[in-house]
Short mmCIF file of C-alpha atoms in Angstrom, two decimals:
data_model
loop_
_atom_site.label_atom_id
_atom_site.label_comp_id
_atom_site.label_asym_id
_atom_site.label_seq_id
_atom_site.Cartn_x
_atom_site.Cartn_y
_atom_site.Cartn_z
CA MET A 1 9.68 5.50 0.50
CA ILE A 2 11.81 7.49 2.97
CA LEU A 3 11.98 4.50 5.33
CA LEU A 4 13.14 2.20 2.53
CA TYR A 5 15.75 4.75 1.45
CA LEU A 6 17.13 5.11 4.99
CA LEU A 7 17.29 1.33 5.41
CA LYS A 8 19.29 1.07 2.18
CA VAL A 9 21.62 3.84 3.35
CA SER A 10 22.12 2.01 6.64
CA ALA A 11 22.89 -1.23 4.82
CA CYS A 12 25.52 0.56 2.73
CA THR A 13 27.16 2.02 5.86
CA VAL A 14 27.32 -1.45 7.40
CA ILE A 15 29.05 -2.93 4.34
CA PHE A 16 31.53 -0.05 3.98
CA PHE A 17 32.37 0.13 7.68
CA ILE A 18 32.96 -3.60 8.05
CA ALA A 19 35.35 -3.41 5.09
CA TYR A 20 37.09 -0.38 6.63
CA HIS A 21 37.43 -2.00 10.04
CA PHE A 22 39.02 -5.21 8.78
CA LEU A 23 41.07 -3.86 5.86
CA LEU A 24 42.06 -0.24 6.55
CA SER A 25 41.72 0.76 10.20
CA LYS A 26 45.18 -0.58 11.19
CA LEU A 27 47.03 0.99 8.25
CA THR A 28 49.10 4.15 8.70
CA PHE A 29 47.82 5.82 5.51
CA PHE A 30 45.76 8.27 7.52
CA LYS A 31 45.04 10.70 4.68
CA LEU A 32 43.73 7.90 2.48
CA ASN A 33 41.66 6.56 5.37
CA ARG A 34 40.13 10.00 5.89
CA LEU A 35 39.29 10.20 2.19
CA PHE A 36 37.71 6.75 2.32
CA LEU A 37 35.61 7.46 5.42
CA LEU A 38 34.18 10.64 3.90
CA THR A 39 33.59 9.39 0.36
CA ALA A 40 32.14 6.08 1.56
CA LEU A 41 29.71 8.01 3.77
CA LEU A 42 28.64 10.11 0.78
CA PHE A 43 28.34 6.98 -1.38
CA SER A 44 26.12 5.41 1.28
CA PHE A 45 23.65 8.25 0.88
CA ALA A 46 24.02 8.61 -2.89
CA ILE A 47 23.73 4.99 -4.08
CA PRO A 48 20.16 4.34 -2.79
CA ALA A 49 19.10 7.66 -4.36
CA LEU A 50 20.20 6.57 -7.85
CA THR A 51 17.68 5.19 -10.32
CA VAL A 52 18.64 3.16 -13.36
CA GLU A 53 15.99 3.31 -16.04
CA SER A 54 15.64 0.63 -18.70
CA THR A 55 13.25 0.90 -21.62
CA ARG A 56 11.55 -2.06 -23.24
CA GLU A 57 9.35 -1.69 -26.29
CA ILE A 58 6.53 -4.07 -27.04
CA SER A 59 4.84 -3.97 -30.44
CA VAL A 60 1.35 -5.41 -30.69
CA ASN A 61 -0.02 -6.10 -34.14
CA HIS A 62 -3.77 -6.09 -34.42
CA GLN A 63 -6.56 -4.77 -36.54
CA GLU A 64 -8.54 -1.87 -35.20
CA THR A 65 -12.17 -2.85 -34.80
CA PRO A 66 -14.97 -0.47 -33.80
CA VAL A 67 -15.84 -0.71 -30.12
CA LYS A 68 -19.53 -0.96 -29.38
CA VAL A 69 -20.87 1.07 -26.48
CA ALA A 70 -22.44 -1.13 -23.83
CA TYR A 71 -23.23 -0.61 -20.17
CA SER A 72 -22.89 -2.88 -17.18
CA ASN A 73 -25.86 -3.25 -14.83
CA GLU A 74 -23.64 -3.59 -11.76
CA ALA A 75 -23.94 -0.93 -9.09
CA ALA A 76 -21.20 1.68 -8.79
CA PHE A 77 -19.10 1.79 -5.61
CA GLU A 78 -17.50 5.16 -6.30
CA GLN A 79 -19.28 8.04 -4.55
CA ASP A 80 -18.83 11.79 -4.49
CA PHE A 81 -17.10 13.28 -1.47
CA ASN A 82 -19.36 15.63 0.46
CA ASP A 83 -17.43 18.75 1.45
CA ASN A 84 -19.67 19.25 4.49
CA GLN A 85 -19.57 15.74 5.86
CA LEU A 86 -17.57 14.87 8.96
CA ILE A 87 -14.33 13.22 7.99
CA LYS A 88 -13.50 10.18 10.05
CA ASP A 89 -9.82 9.83 10.58
CA SER A 90 -8.58 6.71 8.86
CA PRO A 91 -6.42 4.53 11.10
CA THR A 92 -2.81 5.63 11.02
CA HIS A 93 -0.66 2.96 9.46
CA TRP A 94 2.43 1.88 11.33
CA SER A 95 4.69 3.12 8.54
CA GLN A 96 3.25 6.62 8.92
CA LEU A 97 3.72 6.55 12.68
CA ILE A 98 7.34 5.46 12.24
CA VAL A 99 7.96 8.32 9.81
CA TYR A 100 6.53 10.82 12.29
CA VAL A 101 8.64 9.44 15.16
CA TYR A 102 11.75 9.41 12.96
CA GLY A 103 11.18 13.02 11.89
CA ALA A 104 10.64 14.17 15.48
CA VAL A 105 13.88 12.54 16.66
CA LEU A 106 15.78 13.94 13.65
CA LEU A 107 14.65 17.49 14.40
CA ALA A 108 15.42 17.06 18.10
CA LEU A 109 18.97 15.84 17.38
CA ILE A 110 19.70 18.66 14.93
CA PHE A 111 18.38 21.18 17.47
CA ARG A 112 20.54 19.56 20.16
CA MET A 113 23.64 19.81 17.94
CA VAL A 114 23.03 23.51 17.31
CA ILE A 115 22.48 24.12 21.05
CA MET A 116 25.71 22.26 21.91
CA MET A 117 27.67 24.44 19.50
CA GLY A 118 26.23 27.49 21.19
CA ILE A 119 27.11 26.15 24.65
CA VAL A 120 30.72 25.44 23.63
CA GLN A 121 31.15 28.91 22.16
CA ARG A 122 29.58 30.49 25.24
CA SER A 123 31.92 28.54 27.55
CA ILE A 124 34.96 29.67 25.53
CA THR A 125 33.84 33.30 25.75
CA LYS A 126 33.10 33.00 29.47
CA TYR A 127 36.53 31.67 30.49
CA LYS A 128 38.65 33.49 27.89
CA SER A 129 41.57 35.38 29.43
CA SER A 130 43.25 36.58 26.22
CA GLN A 131 43.10 36.11 22.44
CA ASN A 132 45.59 36.42 19.63
CA GLY A 133 43.89 35.75 16.30
CA LYS A 134 42.63 32.16 16.31
CA LEU A 135 44.55 31.36 19.52
CA ILE A 136 42.49 31.76 22.70
CA LEU A 137 43.90 31.34 26.21
CA VAL A 138 41.39 30.27 28.84
CA GLN A 139 41.46 30.02 32.63
CA PRO A 140 42.68 26.71 34.17
CA HIS A 141 39.25 25.79 35.55
CA ALA A 142 37.56 26.12 32.15
CA GLN A 143 35.80 22.97 30.94
CA ILE A 144 36.64 23.66 27.27
CA LYS A 145 40.43 23.81 26.93
CA ASN A 146 43.37 22.28 25.07
CA CYS A 147 41.23 21.71 22.01
CA SER A 148 40.12 23.24 18.74
CA PHE A 149 36.58 24.30 17.92
CA LEU A 150 35.82 25.19 14.32
CA ASN A 151 38.77 27.48 13.43
CA GLN A 152 39.64 28.41 17.04
CA ILE A 153 42.44 26.94 19.18
CA ILE A 154 41.68 26.99 22.91
CA ILE A 155 44.66 26.53 25.28
CA ASP A 156 44.94 26.33 29.07
CA GLU A 157 46.95 29.39 30.12
CA SER A 158 48.58 27.44 32.98
CA LEU A 159 50.54 25.16 30.61
CA THR A 160 54.29 25.62 30.33
CA LYS A 161 55.66 27.11 27.10
CA ASP A 162 56.86 23.71 25.79
CA GLU A 163 53.54 22.06 26.59
CA ARG A 164 51.64 24.95 25.06
CA ASP A 165 53.68 24.76 21.84
CA LEU A 166 52.98 21.03 21.42
CA VAL A 167 49.27 21.47 22.01
CA ILE A 168 49.11 24.43 19.61
CA GLN A 169 50.98 22.46 16.95
CA HIS A 170 48.59 19.53 17.32
CA GLU A 171 45.43 21.63 17.27
CA SER A 172 46.72 23.73 14.36
CA ALA A 173 46.80 20.55 12.29
CA HIS A 174 43.08 20.05 12.98
CA VAL A 175 42.31 23.61 11.89
CA THR A 176 44.49 23.75 8.76
CA GLN A 177 43.31 20.34 7.53
CA GLY A 178 39.66 21.29 7.93
CA HIS A 179 38.73 18.54 10.36
CA ALA A 180 35.84 20.64 11.69
CA VAL A 181 34.02 20.16 8.37
CA ASP A 182 34.33 16.39 8.73
CA LYS A 183 32.94 16.60 12.25
CA LEU A 184 29.91 18.63 11.19
CA LEU A 185 29.25 16.26 8.28
CA VAL A 186 29.44 13.07 10.33
CA ASN A 187 27.39 14.56 13.19
CA LEU A 188 24.70 15.50 10.68
CA ALA A 189 24.83 11.92 9.37
CA VAL A 190 24.38 10.70 12.96
CA CYS A 191 21.27 12.87 13.25
CA ILE A 192 19.86 11.38 10.04
CA LEU A 193 20.79 7.76 10.83
CA TRP A 194 20.34 7.94 14.60
CA PHE A 195 18.70 4.48 14.61
CA ASN A 196 21.73 2.86 12.95
CA PRO A 197 24.40 1.78 15.50
CA ILE A 198 27.11 1.61 12.83
CA ILE A 199 27.01 5.37 12.28
CA TYR A 200 28.29 5.93 15.84
CA PHE A 201 31.27 3.65 15.17
CA TRP A 202 31.79 5.61 11.96
CA ARG A 203 31.91 8.87 13.90
CA ASN A 204 34.46 7.40 16.31
CA ALA A 205 36.56 6.19 13.37
CA ILE A 206 36.65 9.71 11.91
CA ASP A 207 37.58 11.16 15.33
CA HIS A 208 40.42 8.67 15.71
CA ASN A 209 41.61 9.36 12.17
CA HIS A 210 41.70 13.10 12.90
CA GLU A 211 43.88 12.51 15.96
CA PHE A 212 46.23 10.21 14.01
CA LEU A 213 46.62 12.89 11.34
CA ALA A 214 47.28 15.64 13.91
CA ASP A 215 49.73 13.40 15.81
CA GLN A 216 51.52 12.58 12.57
CA GLU A 217 51.90 16.28 11.76
CA THR A 218 53.10 17.13 15.28
CA LEU A 219 55.74 14.36 15.36
CA LYS A 220 57.47 15.88 12.33
CA THR A 221 59.18 18.29 14.78
CA ALA A 222 58.37 16.97 18.29
CA ASP A 223 60.06 14.30 20.40
CA LYS A 224 57.92 11.18 20.41
CA LYS A 225 58.46 10.30 24.10
CA ALA A 226 57.82 13.83 25.35
CA TYR A 227 54.72 14.07 23.19
CA ALA A 228 53.35 10.72 24.42
CA SER A 229 54.02 11.77 28.03
CA LEU A 230 52.09 15.01 27.51
CA LEU A 231 49.17 13.09 26.02
CA LEU A 232 48.99 10.96 29.16
CA ASN A 233 49.34 13.97 31.51
CA LEU A 234 46.54 15.96 29.84
CA ALA A 235 44.21 13.04 29.19
CA MET A 236 40.60 13.56 30.25
CA PRO A 237 37.15 12.42 29.14
CA SER A 238 35.68 14.27 26.17
CA SER A 239 32.87 16.63 27.18
CA THR A 240 31.70 17.44 23.64
CA LEU A 241 31.59 15.70 20.28
CA LEU A 242 31.99 18.97 18.38
CA ALA A 243 35.51 19.95 19.51
CA HIS A 244 38.87 18.27 18.88
CA ARG A 245 40.36 17.72 22.33
CA PHE A 246 44.15 17.37 22.49
CA SER A 247 44.08 14.25 24.65
CA LYS A 248 40.93 12.35 25.49
CA LEU A 249 40.39 8.91 26.97
CA PRO A 250 40.90 6.15 25.93
CA LEU A 251 44.45 6.60 24.61
CA LYS A 252 45.58 3.01 23.98
CA LYS A 253 45.00 2.94 20.21
CA ARG A 254 46.45 6.42 19.74
CA ILE A 255 49.66 5.62 21.64
CA MET A 256 50.02 2.40 19.63
CA MET A 257 49.76 4.34 16.38
CA LEU A 258 52.46 6.78 17.58
CA TYR A 259 54.98 3.94 17.81
CA LYS A 260 53.73 1.84 14.89
CA LYS A 261 56.08 1.44 11.95
CA PRO A 262 54.62 3.02 8.78
CA ASN A 263 53.18 0.53 6.31
CA SER A 264 54.90 -0.04 2.98
CA ASN A 265 53.43 1.67 -0.06
CA MET A 266 52.54 -1.71 -1.57
CA LYS A 267 49.73 -2.00 0.95
CA LYS A 268 48.00 0.91 -0.74
CA LEU A 269 46.81 -1.65 -3.26
CA ILE A 270 44.30 -2.74 -0.61
CA TYR A 271 42.27 0.37 -1.41
CA PHE A 272 41.50 -1.02 -4.87
CA SER A 273 39.57 -3.83 -3.19
CA PHE A 274 36.79 -1.33 -2.57
CA ILE A 275 35.94 -1.12 -6.26
CA PRO A 276 34.04 -4.45 -6.19
CA ILE A 277 32.48 -3.46 -2.84
CA ILE A 278 31.12 -0.25 -4.38
CA ALA A 279 29.91 -2.28 -7.37
CA LEU A 280 28.16 -4.69 -4.99
CA CYS A 281 26.35 -1.82 -3.26
CA LEU A 282 25.34 -0.39 -6.62
CA LEU A 283 23.89 -3.72 -7.73
CA ALA A 284 22.13 -4.32 -4.43
CA PHE A 285 20.74 -0.91 -3.53
CA VAL A 286 20.36 1.19 -6.68
CA ASN A 287 16.73 1.66 -7.74
CA ARG A 288 15.57 0.06 -10.97
CA LYS A 289 12.84 1.47 -13.13
CA GLU A 290 11.55 -0.40 -16.15
CA VAL A 291 9.70 1.69 -18.68
CA ILE A 292 7.54 -0.42 -20.95
CA VAL A 293 6.47 1.29 -24.16
CA THR A 294 3.64 -0.47 -25.93
CA LYS A 295 3.27 0.39 -29.61
CA ASN A 296 -0.01 -0.68 -31.08
CA VAL A 297 0.27 -1.27 -34.82
CA ALA A 298 -2.88 -0.87 -36.86
CA ASP A 299 -3.49 -2.82 -40.01
CA ASN A 300 -2.06 0.00 -42.13
CA GLY A 301 1.20 -0.12 -40.20
CA ASN A 302 0.80 3.26 -38.51
CA TYR A 303 2.10 3.57 -34.94
CA PHE A 304 0.01 5.51 -32.45
CA THR A 305 2.91 7.17 -30.67
CA HIS A 306 2.71 10.90 -31.41
CA VAL A 307 -0.56 12.73 -31.74
CA LYS A 308 -1.71 15.43 -34.12
CA VAL A 309 -5.32 16.51 -34.24
CA TYR A 310 -7.11 19.35 -35.95
CA LYS A 311 -9.56 21.89 -34.66
CA LYS A 312 -13.09 20.78 -35.22
CA ASP A 313 -16.30 22.01 -33.62
CA TYR A 314 -17.21 18.71 -32.04
CA PHE A 315 -17.30 19.82 -28.42
CA LYS A 316 -17.60 23.17 -26.73
CA THR A 317 -14.49 23.37 -24.55
CA ALA A 318 -12.29 21.38 -26.91
CA THR A 319 -12.78 23.93 -29.69
CA VAL A 320 -10.43 26.86 -30.22
CA LEU A 321 -11.74 28.36 -33.46
CA ASP A 322 -10.20 31.33 -35.20
CA PRO A 323 -12.87 32.89 -37.45
CA ASN A 324 -10.14 34.63 -39.46
CA ALA A 325 -8.16 31.48 -40.16
CA LYS A 326 -7.55 30.77 -43.80
CA PRO A 327 -6.64 27.05 -43.74
CA ALA A 328 -9.52 24.59 -43.78
CA PHE A 329 -8.03 22.75 -40.79
CA ASN A 330 -5.72 24.20 -38.15
CA GLU A 331 -3.49 21.92 -36.16
CA ALA A 332 -4.60 22.04 -32.52
CA GLU A 333 -2.73 21.13 -29.35
CA VAL A 334 -3.78 17.88 -27.73
CA VAL A 335 -4.41 18.49 -24.02
CA LEU A 336 -5.31 15.75 -21.57
CA VAL A 337 -6.49 16.72 -18.07
CA LEU A 338 -5.58 14.08 -15.50
CA ASP A 339 -7.29 13.98 -12.13
CA ALA A 340 -5.83 12.04 -9.20
CA GLY A 341 -8.98 11.25 -7.25
CA HIS A 342 -9.43 12.37 -3.64
CA GLY A 343 -6.48 13.98 -1.78
CA GLY A 344 -5.82 15.95 1.39
CA ARG A 345 -8.48 15.34 4.04
CA ASP A 346 -10.35 13.13 1.58
CA ALA A 347 -8.17 10.03 1.92
CA ALA A 348 -10.88 7.69 0.54
CA SER A 349 -10.18 3.97 1.00
CA VAL A 350 -7.24 2.16 2.59
CA ALA A 351 -5.57 -0.78 0.85
CA LEU A 352 -4.83 -4.11 2.50
CA ASP A 353 -1.16 -3.10 2.87
CA GLY A 354 -2.01 0.26 4.48
CA GLN A 355 -1.61 2.46 1.41
CA ARG A 356 -4.21 5.19 1.04
CA GLU A 357 -6.17 5.41 -2.17
CA LYS A 358 -5.40 9.12 -2.58
CA ASP A 359 -1.65 8.35 -2.65
CA MET A 360 -2.07 5.46 -5.07
CA ASN A 361 -4.17 7.65 -7.37
CA LEU A 362 -1.46 10.33 -7.45
CA ARG A 363 1.27 7.77 -8.14
CA ALA A 364 -0.71 6.32 -11.06
CA VAL A 365 -1.41 9.79 -12.49
CA ASN A 366 2.29 10.70 -12.33
CA ILE A 367 3.17 7.55 -14.27
CA LEU A 368 0.42 8.26 -16.80
CA LYS A 369 1.79 11.80 -17.16
CA GLU A 370 5.32 10.49 -17.80
CA GLU A 371 4.10 8.14 -20.54
CA ALA A 372 1.92 10.86 -22.12
CA THR A 373 4.83 13.32 -22.18
CA LYS A 374 6.89 10.80 -24.17
CA ARG A 375 4.19 10.86 -26.84
CA GLY A 376 4.06 14.65 -27.06
CA ILE A 377 0.70 14.93 -25.30
CA LYS A 378 0.32 18.02 -23.12
CA ILE A 379 -0.89 17.18 -19.63
CA ARG A 380 -2.65 19.28 -17.02
CA LEU A 381 -3.08 17.93 -13.48
CA THR A 382 -5.89 18.79 -11.08
CA ARG A 383 -3.50 18.18 -8.19
CA SER A 384 0.23 17.44 -8.02
CA GLY A 385 0.53 16.74 -4.30
CA ASP A 386 -1.45 15.59 -1.28
CA GLU A 387 -3.93 18.45 -1.32
CA TYR A 388 -7.69 18.66 -1.10
CA VAL A 389 -9.36 19.92 -4.29
CA SER A 390 -13.13 20.28 -4.38
CA LEU A 391 -14.99 18.35 -7.06
CA ARG A 392 -16.00 21.46 -8.99
CA ASP A 393 -12.47 22.81 -8.91
CA ARG A 394 -11.31 19.64 -10.65
CA LEU A 395 -13.45 20.29 -13.72
CA PRO A 396 -11.46 21.64 -16.71
CA ILE A 397 -11.99 25.35 -17.33
CA GLN A 398 -9.47 25.88 -20.10
CA PRO A 399 -9.95 24.10 -23.44
CA ALA A 400 -8.95 20.44 -23.31
CA THR A 401 -9.32 17.33 -25.44
CA ALA A 402 -10.39 14.99 -22.63
CA PHE A 403 -10.65 14.63 -18.86
CA ILE A 404 -9.65 11.37 -17.13
CA SER A 405 -10.11 10.84 -13.38
CA ILE A 406 -8.02 8.04 -11.87
CA HIS A 407 -9.24 6.03 -8.87
CA HIS A 408 -8.85 2.64 -7.20
CA ASN A 409 -11.82 0.55 -6.19
CA ALA A 410 -12.46 -0.86 -2.71
CA MET A 411 -15.11 -2.95 -1.05
CA PRO A 412 -17.11 -0.88 1.45
CA LYS A 413 -17.79 -2.23 4.94
CA ASN A 414 -20.76 -4.59 5.00
CA GLY A 415 -21.04 -4.09 1.23
CA SER A 416 -21.22 -6.51 -1.64
CA LEU A 417 -18.02 -7.69 -3.30
CA ALA A 418 -16.48 -5.05 -5.58
CA PHE A 419 -15.12 -5.93 -9.01
CA GLY A 420 -11.52 -7.11 -8.74
CA GLY A 421 -10.11 -5.36 -11.79
CA ILE A 422 -10.28 -2.34 -14.11
CA GLU A 423 -13.55 -0.45 -14.60
CA LEU A 424 -14.45 2.61 -16.64
CA TYR A 425 -17.26 5.06 -15.78
CA VAL A 426 -19.18 7.74 -17.67
CA SER A 427 -22.32 9.63 -16.69
CA LYS A 428 -25.47 9.37 -18.79
CA LEU A 429 -26.63 12.62 -17.18
CA ASN A 430 -23.94 14.57 -19.03
CA LYS A 431 -25.54 16.50 -21.90
CA ASN A 432 -22.70 15.41 -24.22
CA ILE A 433 -22.76 11.77 -23.18
CA LYS A 434 -22.27 10.46 -26.74
CA ILE A 435 -18.78 11.96 -26.98
CA ALA A 436 -17.88 10.74 -23.49
CA GLU A 437 -19.10 7.27 -24.52
CA GLU A 438 -16.84 7.37 -27.55
CA LEU A 439 -13.83 8.33 -25.39
CA GLY A 440 -14.69 5.62 -22.85
CA ALA A 441 -15.31 2.95 -25.48
CA ASN A 442 -11.97 3.63 -27.21
CA ILE A 443 -10.04 3.46 -23.92
CA LEU A 444 -11.92 0.38 -22.72
CA GLY A 445 -11.27 -1.34 -26.03
CA LYS A 446 -7.53 -0.87 -25.54
CA LEU A 447 -7.61 -1.85 -21.87
CA LYS A 448 -9.03 -5.27 -22.79
CA GLN A 449 -5.49 -6.15 -23.88
CA VAL A 450 -4.32 -6.09 -20.25
CA LYS A 451 -3.00 -9.44 -19.05
CA GLY A 452 -2.99 -10.35 -15.37
CA THR A 453 -6.10 -8.59 -14.09
CA PRO A 454 -9.75 -8.64 -15.22
CA VAL A 455 -11.23 -5.74 -17.18
CA GLN A 456 -14.93 -4.89 -17.09
CA ASN A 457 -16.40 -5.68 -20.53
CA SER A 458 -18.63 -2.61 -20.69
CA LEU A 459 -18.90 0.95 -19.47
CA LYS A 460 -20.52 1.74 -16.13
CA ASP A 461 -22.85 4.63 -15.46
CA ALA A 462 -22.33 6.76 -12.34
CA SER A 463 -23.84 10.10 -11.40
CA LEU A 464 -20.53 11.57 -10.24
CA LEU A 465 -20.06 15.33 -10.39
CA VAL A 466 -16.78 15.25 -12.34
CA LEU A 467 -18.50 13.14 -15.01
CA ARG A 468 -21.96 14.69 -14.86
CA GLU A 469 -20.93 18.36 -14.95
CA SER A 470 -17.82 18.23 -17.12
CA GLN A 471 -17.90 20.31 -20.31
CA THR A 472 -14.95 18.26 -21.59
CA PRO A 473 -15.31 14.57 -22.58
CA ALA A 474 -14.84 12.86 -19.21
CA VAL A 475 -14.30 9.31 -17.96
CA LEU A 476 -13.37 7.86 -14.59
CA ILE A 477 -11.13 4.77 -14.43
CA GLU A 478 -10.89 2.39 -11.49
CA LEU A 479 -7.46 0.78 -11.88
CA GLY A 480 -8.17 -2.12 -9.55
CA ASN A 481 -9.56 -3.26 -6.21
CA ILE A 482 -7.19 -2.38 -3.36
CA THR A 483 -9.13 -4.55 -0.90
CA ASP A 484 -8.52 -7.62 -3.09
CA GLN A 485 -5.01 -9.04 -2.59
CA LYS A 486 -4.57 -10.33 -6.15
CA SER A 487 -5.68 -7.04 -7.68
CA LEU A 488 -3.53 -5.04 -5.22
CA ASP A 489 -0.43 -7.09 -6.03
CA PHE A 490 -0.94 -6.39 -9.73
CA ILE A 491 -1.44 -2.62 -9.55
CA THR A 492 1.37 -1.99 -7.06
CA GLN A 493 3.90 -3.09 -9.68
CA GLU A 494 5.15 -0.10 -11.64
CA SER A 495 5.62 -2.09 -14.86
CA ASN A 496 1.92 -3.03 -14.81
CA LEU A 497 0.87 0.58 -14.23
CA ARG A 498 2.97 1.65 -17.20
CA LYS A 499 1.35 -0.99 -19.41
CA ILE A 500 -2.10 0.19 -18.33
CA SER A 501 -1.08 3.83 -18.85
CA ASN A 502 0.05 3.18 -22.41
CA LEU A 503 -3.18 1.38 -23.24
CA ILE A 504 -5.21 4.28 -21.80
CA LEU A 505 -3.19 6.66 -23.95
CA ASP A 506 -3.71 4.46 -27.02
CA GLY A 507 -7.45 4.81 -26.52
CA PHE A 508 -7.14 8.54 -25.97
CA VAL A 509 -5.04 8.92 -29.13
CA LEU A 510 -7.64 7.00 -31.13
CA PHE A 511 -10.36 9.26 -29.74
CA SER A 512 -8.40 12.45 -30.42
CA LYS A 513 -7.88 11.47 -34.08
CA ARG A 514 -11.61 11.46 -34.66
CA GLY A 515 -11.50 15.13 -35.69
CA CYS A 516 -9.03 14.60 -38.54
#
């Protein structure tokens, strides 16, 4: 995700900078150009981070029919993870390696920037001969001179009074206009987008714009020819990107701007041309999220969207009885425990496109949680990040209505072909198997409405610890086969995951109403 985001940011910078170069860079509206360069840079980072959510409701009319409990004779591929077994490192996918390399370079560049700031400040302190407020005079052989650094103005003490006054006036413009903030911002952007060549041109454009602004301020009182002559006399290569040097090579564009006739105000209309460019970037790079809400309508016209159940002694950990309660039935909170299978050092299988099952499980659980929250169902997660949780620690301890463990199937090496769709597991070894069967049958009955991927017609039995030992009605759902390309293509689409999630919740709602 981070790589895709950075690529979108880079694409935005390319579009904005090309527009700036051809439309604005030769104009004399330096303040407007500065505003554009900064805001466009911020837009480049902000636009790919935006998400536009659209909701589409689908109503399905059907009659509720009892789901018969049946079991498949096929072998189960899912196996418990042994805490004591040696974990073989799964092959690092190229995308992971790129992220690690990118992060290492980013940290190195930020560290380098901080070190450079320290070196500049140390050099100023070393060669300082006198100081008056923000004005610092340094020795002639100092490397850092005739420049401004943050809010300090550093001047060569050997300059004549007239030369010194011009340099001070120029550098004061940098300080009072806050150009140091721009420099820090764009240098940080360079650290983040170090792989993008356009960002270096962007930094140069901001540097040039700063000099144009300072020159413009200085020429309000200075003689243009004398000022241009001083620029040429003091010109030298820039030794740091963090300081504003009075005159640095090359000077051709800067001298040209000194003598260029100011543009007419009518040309400011050009800036309005960036409105469609911003709109184009929004259309091209903003994230889109479609939320599909499936409302199943029973024959009596009732929608299963919000859940209310009542306390009933049908299962040990789902019961919260108050012996002193007067009402015959007390409304109870519906709690669904969602388990994203595997995690941490237990990466499980690897998909054809390099995704790890543990990450896909967590993504699916987060989507299922979002859809459940819309219905007013309280959710508890066994893990919310890439962390290892032992099998026993996943089992619900607090009272809950049901426990659903989410996984993705895969074909083991040298193994028989795994089912290429959705499967649902329970454990016959659980002492309360009948209630787990009812939960599984209700969910499976709803999942049969899925279009685009096969659904196993019957429950599967597996002696998995989270199913076998759970004191809460528990099922395990395989959302698809990540080593089958067709199945992988289907379950990697968010809209399909949301459809599946809503059908799972429909089955859970039907199960939870059994106590009414």
